[in-house]
PDB file of C-alpha atoms in Angstrom:
ATOM      1  CA  MET A   1     -54.534  39.447 -39.493  1.00 48.00           C
ATOM      2  CA  ASN A   2     -54.565  36.554 -41.934  1.00 44.00           C
ATOM      3  CA  SER A   3     -51.830  38.207 -44.014  1.00 48.00           C
ATOM      4  CA  GLU A   4     -49.671  38.696 -40.929  1.00 44.00           C
ATOM      5  CA  GLY A   5     -50.188  35.045 -39.959  1.00 46.00           C
ATOM      6  CA  GLY A   6     -49.269  33.952 -43.482  1.00 47.00           C
ATOM      7  CA  GLN A   7     -46.117  36.041 -43.412  1.00 45.00           C
ATOM      8  CA  LEU A   8     -45.204  34.572 -40.029  1.00 42.00           C
ATOM      9  CA  ASP A   9     -45.687  31.024 -41.375  1.00 48.00           C
ATOM     10  CA  SER A  10     -43.533  31.884 -44.384  1.00 46.00           C
ATOM     11  CA  VAL A  11     -40.786  33.197 -42.115  1.00 38.00           C
ATOM     12  CA  ARG A  12     -40.953  30.052 -39.978  1.00 44.00           C
ATOM     13  CA  LYS A  13     -40.834  27.836 -43.071  1.00 44.00           C
ATOM     14  CA  LEU A  14     -37.884  29.769 -44.415  1.00 41.00           C
ATOM     15  CA  GLY A  15     -36.106  29.385 -41.094  1.00 46.00           C
ATOM     16  CA  ALA A  16     -36.794  25.656 -41.046  1.00 46.00           C
ATOM     17  CA  ASP A  17     -35.515  25.288 -44.608  1.00 45.00           C
ATOM     18  CA  GLU A  18     -32.367  27.209 -43.756  1.00 44.00           C
ATOM     19  CA  GLY A  19     -31.878  25.081 -40.656  1.00 45.00           C
ATOM     20  CA  ASN A  20     -32.279  21.872 -42.660  1.00 47.00           C
ATOM     21  CA  TRP A  21     -29.796  23.143 -45.242  1.00 41.00           C
ATOM     22  CA  VAL A  22     -27.249  24.009 -42.566  1.00 41.00           C
ATOM     23  CA  LEU A  23     -27.720  20.615 -40.899  1.00 43.00           C
ATOM     24  CA  SER A  24     -27.312  18.728 -44.183  1.00 47.00           C
ATOM     25  CA  HIS A  25     -24.302  20.859 -45.051  1.00 44.00           C
ATOM     26  CA  LYS A  26     -22.695  20.047 -41.707  1.00 46.00           C
ATOM     27  CA  ARG A  27     -23.414  16.351 -42.171  1.00 46.00           C
ATOM     28  CA  GLY A  28     -21.931  16.417 -45.642  1.00 47.00           C
ATOM     29  CA  SER A  29     -18.886  18.256 -44.380  1.00 46.00           C
ATOM     30  CA  SER A  30     -18.391  15.827 -41.520  1.00 47.00           C
ATOM     31  CA  ALA A  31     -18.805  12.860 -43.875  1.00 46.00           C
ATOM     32  CA  GLY A  32     -16.287  14.363 -46.268  1.00 49.00           C
ATOM     33  CA  ALA A  33     -13.866  15.053 -43.437  1.00 48.00           C
ATOM     34  CA  GLU A  34     -14.305  11.505 -42.159  1.00 49.00           C
ATOM     35  CA  SER A  35     -13.654  10.078 -45.634  1.00 49.00           C
ATOM     36  CA  LYS A  36     -10.549  12.205 -45.967  1.00 51.00           C
ATOM     37  CA  GLU A  37      -9.344  11.245 -42.498  1.00 52.00           C
ATOM     38  CA  THR A  38      -9.785   7.507 -43.096  1.00 53.00           C
ATOM     39  CA  GLY A  39      -8.231   7.637 -46.558  1.00 53.00           C
ATOM     40  CA  LEU A  40     -11.435   6.638 -48.377  1.00 57.00           C
ATOM     41  CA  GLU A  41     -11.532   9.728 -50.585  1.00 60.00           C
ATOM     42  CA  ARG A  42      -9.959   9.893 -54.032  1.00 57.00           C
ATOM     43  CA  GLY A  43      -6.879  12.057 -53.958  1.00 56.00           C
ATOM     44  CA  PRO A  44      -5.592  14.613 -56.435  1.00 58.00           C
ATOM     45  CA  LYS A  45      -2.804  12.322 -57.664  1.00 63.00           C
ATOM     46  CA  PRO A  46      -3.831   9.593 -60.126  1.00 66.00           C
ATOM     47  CA  CYS A  47      -1.309   7.014 -58.919  1.00 76.00           C
ATOM     48  CA  CYS A  48      -0.266   5.782 -55.461  1.00 75.00           C
ATOM     49  CA  PHE A  49      -2.026   8.605 -53.642  1.00 75.00           C
ATOM     50  CA  GLY A  50      -3.516   6.187 -51.116  1.00 74.00           C
ATOM     51  CA  VAL A  51      -0.102   4.714 -50.299  1.00 77.00           C
ATOM     52  CA  TYR A  52       1.382   8.185 -49.897  1.00 78.00           C
ATOM     53  CA  ASP A  53      -1.572   9.277 -47.761  1.00 77.00           C
ATOM     54  CA  ASP A  54      -1.236   6.227 -45.492  1.00 76.00           C
ATOM     55  CA  MET A  55       2.481   6.812 -45.043  1.00 77.00           C
ATOM     56  CA  GLN A  56       1.933  10.491 -44.318  1.00 78.00           C
ATOM     57  CA  ARG A  57      -0.774   9.839 -41.730  1.00 76.00           C
ATOM     58  CA  ARG A  58       0.991   6.923 -40.043  1.00 74.00           C
ATOM     59  CA  SER A  59       4.458   8.501 -39.979  1.00 75.00           C
ATOM     60  CA  GLN A  60       3.237  10.906 -37.303  1.00 78.00           C
ATOM     61  CA  HIS A  61       2.570   8.010 -34.906  1.00 75.00           C
ATOM     62  CA  CYS A  62       5.392   5.551 -35.648  1.00 76.00           C
ATOM     63  CA  GLY A  63       7.698   6.946 -32.986  1.00 79.00           C
ATOM     64  CA  ALA A  64       4.925   7.191 -30.416  1.00 79.00           C
ATOM     65  CA  ASP A  65       3.924   3.564 -31.077  1.00 77.00           C
ATOM     66  CA  TRP A  66       7.373   2.303 -30.120  1.00 80.00           C
ATOM     67  CA  ILE A  67       7.768   4.680 -27.170  1.00 85.00           C
ATOM     68  CA  ASP A  68       4.337   3.855 -25.749  1.00 82.00           C
ATOM     69  CA  GLY A  69       5.023   0.142 -26.216  1.00 79.00           C
ATOM     70  CA  PHE A  70       8.189   0.273 -24.106  1.00 85.00           C
ATOM     71  CA  ARG A  71       6.708   2.728 -21.618  1.00 87.00           C
ATOM     72  CA  SER A  72       3.609   0.610 -20.982  1.00 85.00           C
ATOM     73  CA  TRP A  73       5.452  -2.687 -21.205  1.00 86.00           C
ATOM     74  CA  ASN A  74       2.902  -4.604 -19.121  1.00 88.00           C
ATOM     75  CA  THR A  75       0.062  -3.704 -21.477  1.00 86.00           C
ATOM     76  CA  ALA A  76       2.213  -4.455 -24.506  1.00 83.00           C
ATOM     77  CA  LEU A  77       3.234  -7.821 -23.029  1.00 88.00           C
ATOM     78  CA  ALA A  78      -0.377  -8.782 -22.327  1.00 89.00           C
ATOM     79  CA  ALA A  79      -1.432  -7.839 -25.856  1.00 82.00           C
ATOM     80  CA  THR A  80       1.558  -9.714 -27.311  1.00 82.00           C
ATOM     81  CA  LEU A  81       0.760 -12.915 -25.417  1.00 88.00           C
ATOM     82  CA  PHE A  82      -2.888 -12.678 -26.380  1.00 86.00           C
ATOM     83  CA  MET A  83      -2.088 -12.224 -30.082  1.00 81.00           C
ATOM     84  CA  PHE A  84       0.538 -14.992 -29.920  1.00 84.00           C
ATOM     85  CA  PHE A  85      -1.876 -17.637 -28.705  1.00 84.00           C
ATOM     86  CA  ALA A  86      -4.754 -16.255 -30.804  1.00 80.00           C
ATOM     87  CA  THR A  87      -2.699 -16.741 -33.981  1.00 81.00           C
ATOM     88  CA  LEU A  88      -0.691 -19.816 -32.952  1.00 84.00           C
ATOM     89  CA  LEU A  89      -3.594 -22.210 -32.448  1.00 81.00           C
ATOM     90  CA  PRO A  90      -5.287 -21.572 -35.851  1.00 80.00           C
ATOM     91  CA  THR A  91      -1.876 -21.707 -37.534  1.00 84.00           C
ATOM     92  CA  VAL A  92      -1.115 -25.123 -36.005  1.00 84.00           C
ATOM     93  CA  ALA A  93      -4.560 -26.501 -36.863  1.00 81.00           C
ATOM     94  CA  LEU A  94      -4.545 -25.257 -40.442  1.00 82.00           C
ATOM     95  CA  GLY A  95      -0.894 -26.240 -40.901  1.00 85.00           C
ATOM     96  CA  MET A  96      -1.624 -29.826 -39.961  1.00 82.00           C
ATOM     97  CA  ALA A  97      -4.666 -29.833 -42.242  1.00 81.00           C
ATOM     98  CA  ILE A  98      -2.791 -28.460 -45.250  1.00 85.00           C
ATOM     99  CA  GLN A  99       0.052 -30.912 -44.687  1.00 85.00           C
ATOM    100  CA  HIS A 100      -2.369 -33.782 -45.176  1.00 82.00           C
ATOM    101  CA  GLN A 101      -4.215 -32.133 -48.063  1.00 82.00           C
ATOM    102  CA  THR A 102      -1.071 -31.334 -50.065  1.00 86.00           C
ATOM    103  CA  SER A 103       0.633 -34.704 -49.458  1.00 84.00           C
ATOM    104  CA  ASP A 104       3.364 -33.165 -47.256  1.00 85.00           C
ATOM    105  CA  ARG A 105       4.340 -30.572 -49.868  1.00 87.00           C
ATOM    106  CA  MET A 106       3.470 -27.811 -47.429  1.00 87.00           C
ATOM    107  CA  GLY A 107       2.648 -28.080 -43.788  1.00 85.00           C
ATOM    108  CA  LEU A 108       2.991 -26.785 -40.269  1.00 86.00           C
ATOM    109  CA  THR A 109       6.636 -25.733 -40.593  1.00 88.00           C
ATOM    110  CA  GLU A 110       5.970 -23.478 -43.589  1.00 88.00           C
ATOM    111  CA  TYR A 111       2.903 -21.988 -41.921  1.00 87.00           C
ATOM    112  CA  LEU A 112       4.804 -21.163 -38.730  1.00 88.00           C
ATOM    113  CA  ILE A 113       7.776 -19.646 -40.562  1.00 89.00           C
ATOM    114  CA  SER A 114       5.645 -17.518 -42.901  1.00 86.00           C
ATOM    115  CA  ASN A 115       3.399 -16.361 -40.060  1.00 84.00           C
ATOM    116  CA  SER A 116       6.309 -15.363 -37.811  1.00 85.00           C
ATOM    117  CA  VAL A 117       8.405 -13.630 -40.498  1.00 87.00           C
ATOM    118  CA  THR A 118       5.546 -11.656 -42.042  1.00 83.00           C
ATOM    119  CA  GLY A 119       4.170 -10.787 -38.602  1.00 81.00           C
ATOM    120  CA  VAL A 120       7.484  -9.322 -37.423  1.00 82.00           C
ATOM    121  CA  ILE A 121       7.989  -7.359 -40.658  1.00 83.00           C
ATOM    122  CA  ASN A 122       4.463  -5.963 -40.590  1.00 80.00           C
ATOM    123  CA  ALA A 123       4.729  -5.008 -36.909  1.00 77.00           C
ATOM    124  CA  ALA A 124       8.008  -3.184 -37.561  1.00 77.00           C
ATOM    125  CA  VAL A 125       7.219  -1.266 -40.750  1.00 76.00           C
ATOM    126  CA  GLY A 126       3.532  -1.836 -41.509  1.00 69.00           C
ATOM    127  CA  PRO A 127       1.264   1.227 -41.631  1.00 61.00           C
ATOM    128  CA  GLN A 128      -1.817  -0.729 -40.529  1.00 64.00           C
ATOM    129  CA  PRO A 129      -1.792  -1.298 -36.748  1.00 59.00           C
ATOM    130  CA  MET A 130      -4.936  -3.456 -36.647  1.00 61.00           C
ATOM    131  CA  LEU A 131      -3.847  -5.995 -39.266  1.00 68.00           C
ATOM    132  CA  ILE A 132      -3.516  -9.575 -38.005  1.00 64.00           C
ATOM    133  CA  LEU A 133      -1.434 -11.871 -40.209  1.00 72.00           C
ATOM    134  CA  ASN A 134      -2.209 -15.549 -39.875  1.00 74.00           C
ATOM    135  CA  PRO A 135      -3.403 -18.334 -42.164  1.00 76.00           C
ATOM    136  CA  THR A 136      -7.155 -18.518 -42.587  1.00 76.00           C
ATOM    137  CA  GLY A 137      -9.662 -21.027 -43.870  1.00 75.00           C
ATOM    138  CA  PRO A 138      -9.984 -19.496 -47.368  1.00 77.00           C
ATOM    139  CA  ILE A 139      -6.192 -19.409 -47.809  1.00 82.00           C
ATOM    140  CA  THR A 140      -5.970 -23.059 -46.776  1.00 82.00           C
ATOM    141  CA  ALA A 141      -8.782 -23.988 -49.170  1.00 81.00           C
ATOM    142  CA  ILE A 142      -7.081 -22.166 -52.051  1.00 86.00           C
ATOM    143  CA  THR A 143      -3.774 -23.889 -51.258  1.00 88.00           C
ATOM    144  CA  GLU A 144      -5.521 -27.248 -51.319  1.00 86.00           C
ATOM    145  CA  LYS A 145      -7.123 -26.461 -54.694  1.00 88.00           C
ATOM    146  CA  ILE A 146      -3.747 -25.394 -56.115  1.00 91.00           C
ATOM    147  CA  SER A 147      -2.292 -28.734 -55.046  1.00 90.00           C
ATOM    148  CA  ALA A 148      -5.169 -30.650 -56.644  1.00 90.00           C
ATOM    149  CA  LEU A 149      -4.885 -28.571 -59.842  1.00 91.00           C
ATOM    150  CA  ALA A 150      -1.139 -29.201 -60.054  1.00 91.00           C
ATOM    151  CA  ASP A 151      -1.740 -32.957 -59.845  1.00 90.00           C
ATOM    152  CA  ARG A 152      -4.518 -32.798 -62.406  1.00 92.00           C
ATOM    153  CA  VAL A 153      -2.602 -30.866 -65.077  1.00 92.00           C
ATOM    154  CA  HIS A 154       0.782 -32.443 -64.201  1.00 91.00           C
ATOM    155  CA  VAL A 155       2.494 -29.186 -63.224  1.00 91.00           C
ATOM    156  CA  ASP A 156       5.022 -28.737 -60.456  1.00 92.00           C
ATOM    157  CA  TYR A 157       3.137 -27.650 -57.351  1.00 91.00           C
ATOM    158  CA  PHE A 158       5.683 -25.096 -56.176  1.00 92.00           C
ATOM    159  CA  VAL A 159       5.875 -23.478 -59.626  1.00 93.00           C
ATOM    160  CA  LEU A 160       2.095 -23.113 -59.751  1.00 93.00           C
ATOM    161  CA  TYR A 161       1.988 -21.861 -56.161  1.00 92.00           C
ATOM    162  CA  ALA A 162       4.708 -19.285 -56.868  1.00 93.00           C
ATOM    163  CA  ALA A 163       2.920 -18.116 -60.033  1.00 94.00           C
ATOM    164  CA  THR A 164      -0.298 -17.702 -58.039  1.00 93.00           C
ATOM    165  CA  GLY A 165       1.504 -15.674 -55.388  1.00 91.00           C
ATOM    166  CA  LEU A 166       3.147 -13.500 -58.043  1.00 95.00           C
ATOM    167  CA  PHE A 167      -0.218 -12.774 -59.671  1.00 94.00           C
ATOM    168  CA  VAL A 168      -1.743 -11.859 -56.310  1.00 91.00           C
ATOM    169  CA  CYS A 169       1.235  -9.570 -55.625  1.00 91.00           C
ATOM    170  CA  ILE A 170       0.803  -7.763 -58.966  1.00 94.00           C
ATOM    171  CA  TYR A 171      -2.950  -7.478 -58.393  1.00 90.00           C
ATOM    172  CA  LEU A 172      -2.429  -5.947 -54.937  1.00 87.00           C
ATOM    173  CA  VAL A 173       0.143  -3.477 -56.269  1.00 88.00           C
ATOM    174  CA  ILE A 174      -2.306  -2.345 -58.969  1.00 89.00           C
ATOM    175  CA  THR A 175      -5.091  -2.078 -56.379  1.00 85.00           C
ATOM    176  CA  ALA A 176      -2.938   0.052 -54.080  1.00 82.00           C
ATOM    177  CA  ALA A 177      -1.661   2.223 -56.931  1.00 83.00           C
ATOM    178  CA  CYS A 178      -5.174   2.935 -58.234  1.00 83.00           C
ATOM    179  CA  GLY A 179      -6.699   3.369 -54.781  1.00 78.00           C
ATOM    180  CA  TRP A 180      -9.455   0.820 -55.356  1.00 80.00           C
ATOM    181  CA  SER A 181      -9.621   0.018 -51.643  1.00 76.00           C
ATOM    182  CA  ARG A 182     -11.511   3.271 -51.034  1.00 76.00           C
ATOM    183  CA  HIS A 183     -14.619   1.659 -52.552  1.00 76.00           C
ATOM    184  CA  ILE A 184     -14.948  -0.475 -49.430  1.00 77.00           C
ATOM    185  CA  ARG A 185     -17.031   2.337 -47.924  1.00 76.00           C
ATOM    186  CA  TYR A 186     -19.884   1.286 -50.231  1.00 78.00           C
ATOM    187  CA  MET A 187     -19.982  -2.221 -48.768  1.00 76.00           C
ATOM    188  CA  THR A 188     -22.596  -3.003 -46.175  1.00 81.00           C
ATOM    189  CA  ARG A 189     -22.515  -5.320 -43.190  1.00 81.00           C
ATOM    190  CA  PHE A 190     -24.135  -7.966 -45.407  1.00 84.00           C
ATOM    191  CA  THR A 191     -20.836  -8.458 -47.240  1.00 78.00           C
ATOM    192  CA  TYR A 192     -18.997  -8.894 -43.943  1.00 76.00           C
ATOM    193  CA  GLU A 193     -21.539 -11.423 -42.675  1.00 85.00           C
ATOM    194  CA  ILE A 194     -21.395 -13.456 -45.903  1.00 85.00           C
ATOM    195  CA  PHE A 195     -17.605 -13.653 -45.711  1.00 78.00           C
ATOM    196  CA  GLY A 196     -17.773 -14.616 -42.031  1.00 79.00           C
ATOM    197  CA  CYS A 197     -20.299 -17.348 -42.838  1.00 84.00           C
ATOM    198  CA  PHE A 198     -18.001 -18.623 -45.591  1.00 79.00           C
ATOM    199  CA  VAL A 199     -15.003 -18.796 -43.238  1.00 75.00           C
ATOM    200  CA  CYS A 200     -17.020 -20.512 -40.499  1.00 78.00           C
ATOM    201  CA  SER A 201     -18.385 -23.082 -42.960  1.00 80.00           C
ATOM    202  CA  ILE A 202     -14.820 -23.973 -44.003  1.00 73.00           C
ATOM    203  CA  TYR A 203     -13.808 -24.576 -40.391  1.00 72.00           C
ATOM    204  CA  VAL A 204     -16.926 -26.679 -39.745  1.00 79.00           C
ATOM    205  CA  GLN A 205     -16.395 -28.721 -42.905  1.00 76.00           C
ATOM    206  CA  SER A 206     -12.725 -29.280 -42.112  1.00 70.00           C
ATOM    207  CA  GLY A 207     -13.540 -30.377 -38.575  1.00 71.00           C
ATOM    208  CA  ILE A 208     -16.219 -32.836 -39.689  1.00 80.00           C
ATOM    209  CA  HIS A 209     -14.038 -34.188 -42.501  1.00 73.00           C
ATOM    210  CA  GLY A 210     -11.080 -34.674 -40.155  1.00 68.00           C
ATOM    211  CA  THR A 211     -13.254 -36.476 -37.614  1.00 76.00           C
ATOM    212  CA  MET A 212     -14.717 -38.800 -40.249  1.00 80.00           C
ATOM    213  CA  LEU A 213     -11.240 -39.752 -41.461  1.00 73.00           C
ATOM    214  CA  HIS A 214     -10.444 -41.288 -38.059  1.00 73.00           C
ATOM    215  CA  PHE A 215     -13.363 -43.721 -38.447  1.00 79.00           C
ATOM    216  CA  GLU A 216     -12.510 -44.866 -41.974  1.00 71.00           C
TER     217      GLU A 216
END
């Protein structure tokens, strides 16, 4: 009787182990499929595989995006107006701030032109539908530091600004070619919260500094 009970326990344990293995295998398969679907998995090609994968996945929906936009014109119009005002107000505020910080070298006009041109180009040919292009606090802070550095080392501001933009362009091309963006899956929500805190602190500091200037 004891031997039969022991054999029954062994069979149950074996079944539980097999069930756990199947469950873990399914989870691993679903995680791998999700990584492949979102483009976060390293591809077989050593160079530009992520760019090719994005173009291949997005090309299937480019036509439908335009057709659905014209077919549901009321929804598209509401989303367009929302995004227009959501990006216009920060652009105006940061443009006025950078105009004062750079001694009128760059200001609201440049911010509006760059935001509109890049936004239209990205909406027409960009593979990322959820990307919002508008000036942010960190970009404004970096632009201010470039202006201060140009004055300190006696270098033309526009030359230094163009060199910075060229370096960022080369860095982004290398990042896209090597597929480094796939490592974002290892980042936790802590990284997102730290960046959000950094952006909010810039807006708070800019608002307080601008208010104090009116009383000086």
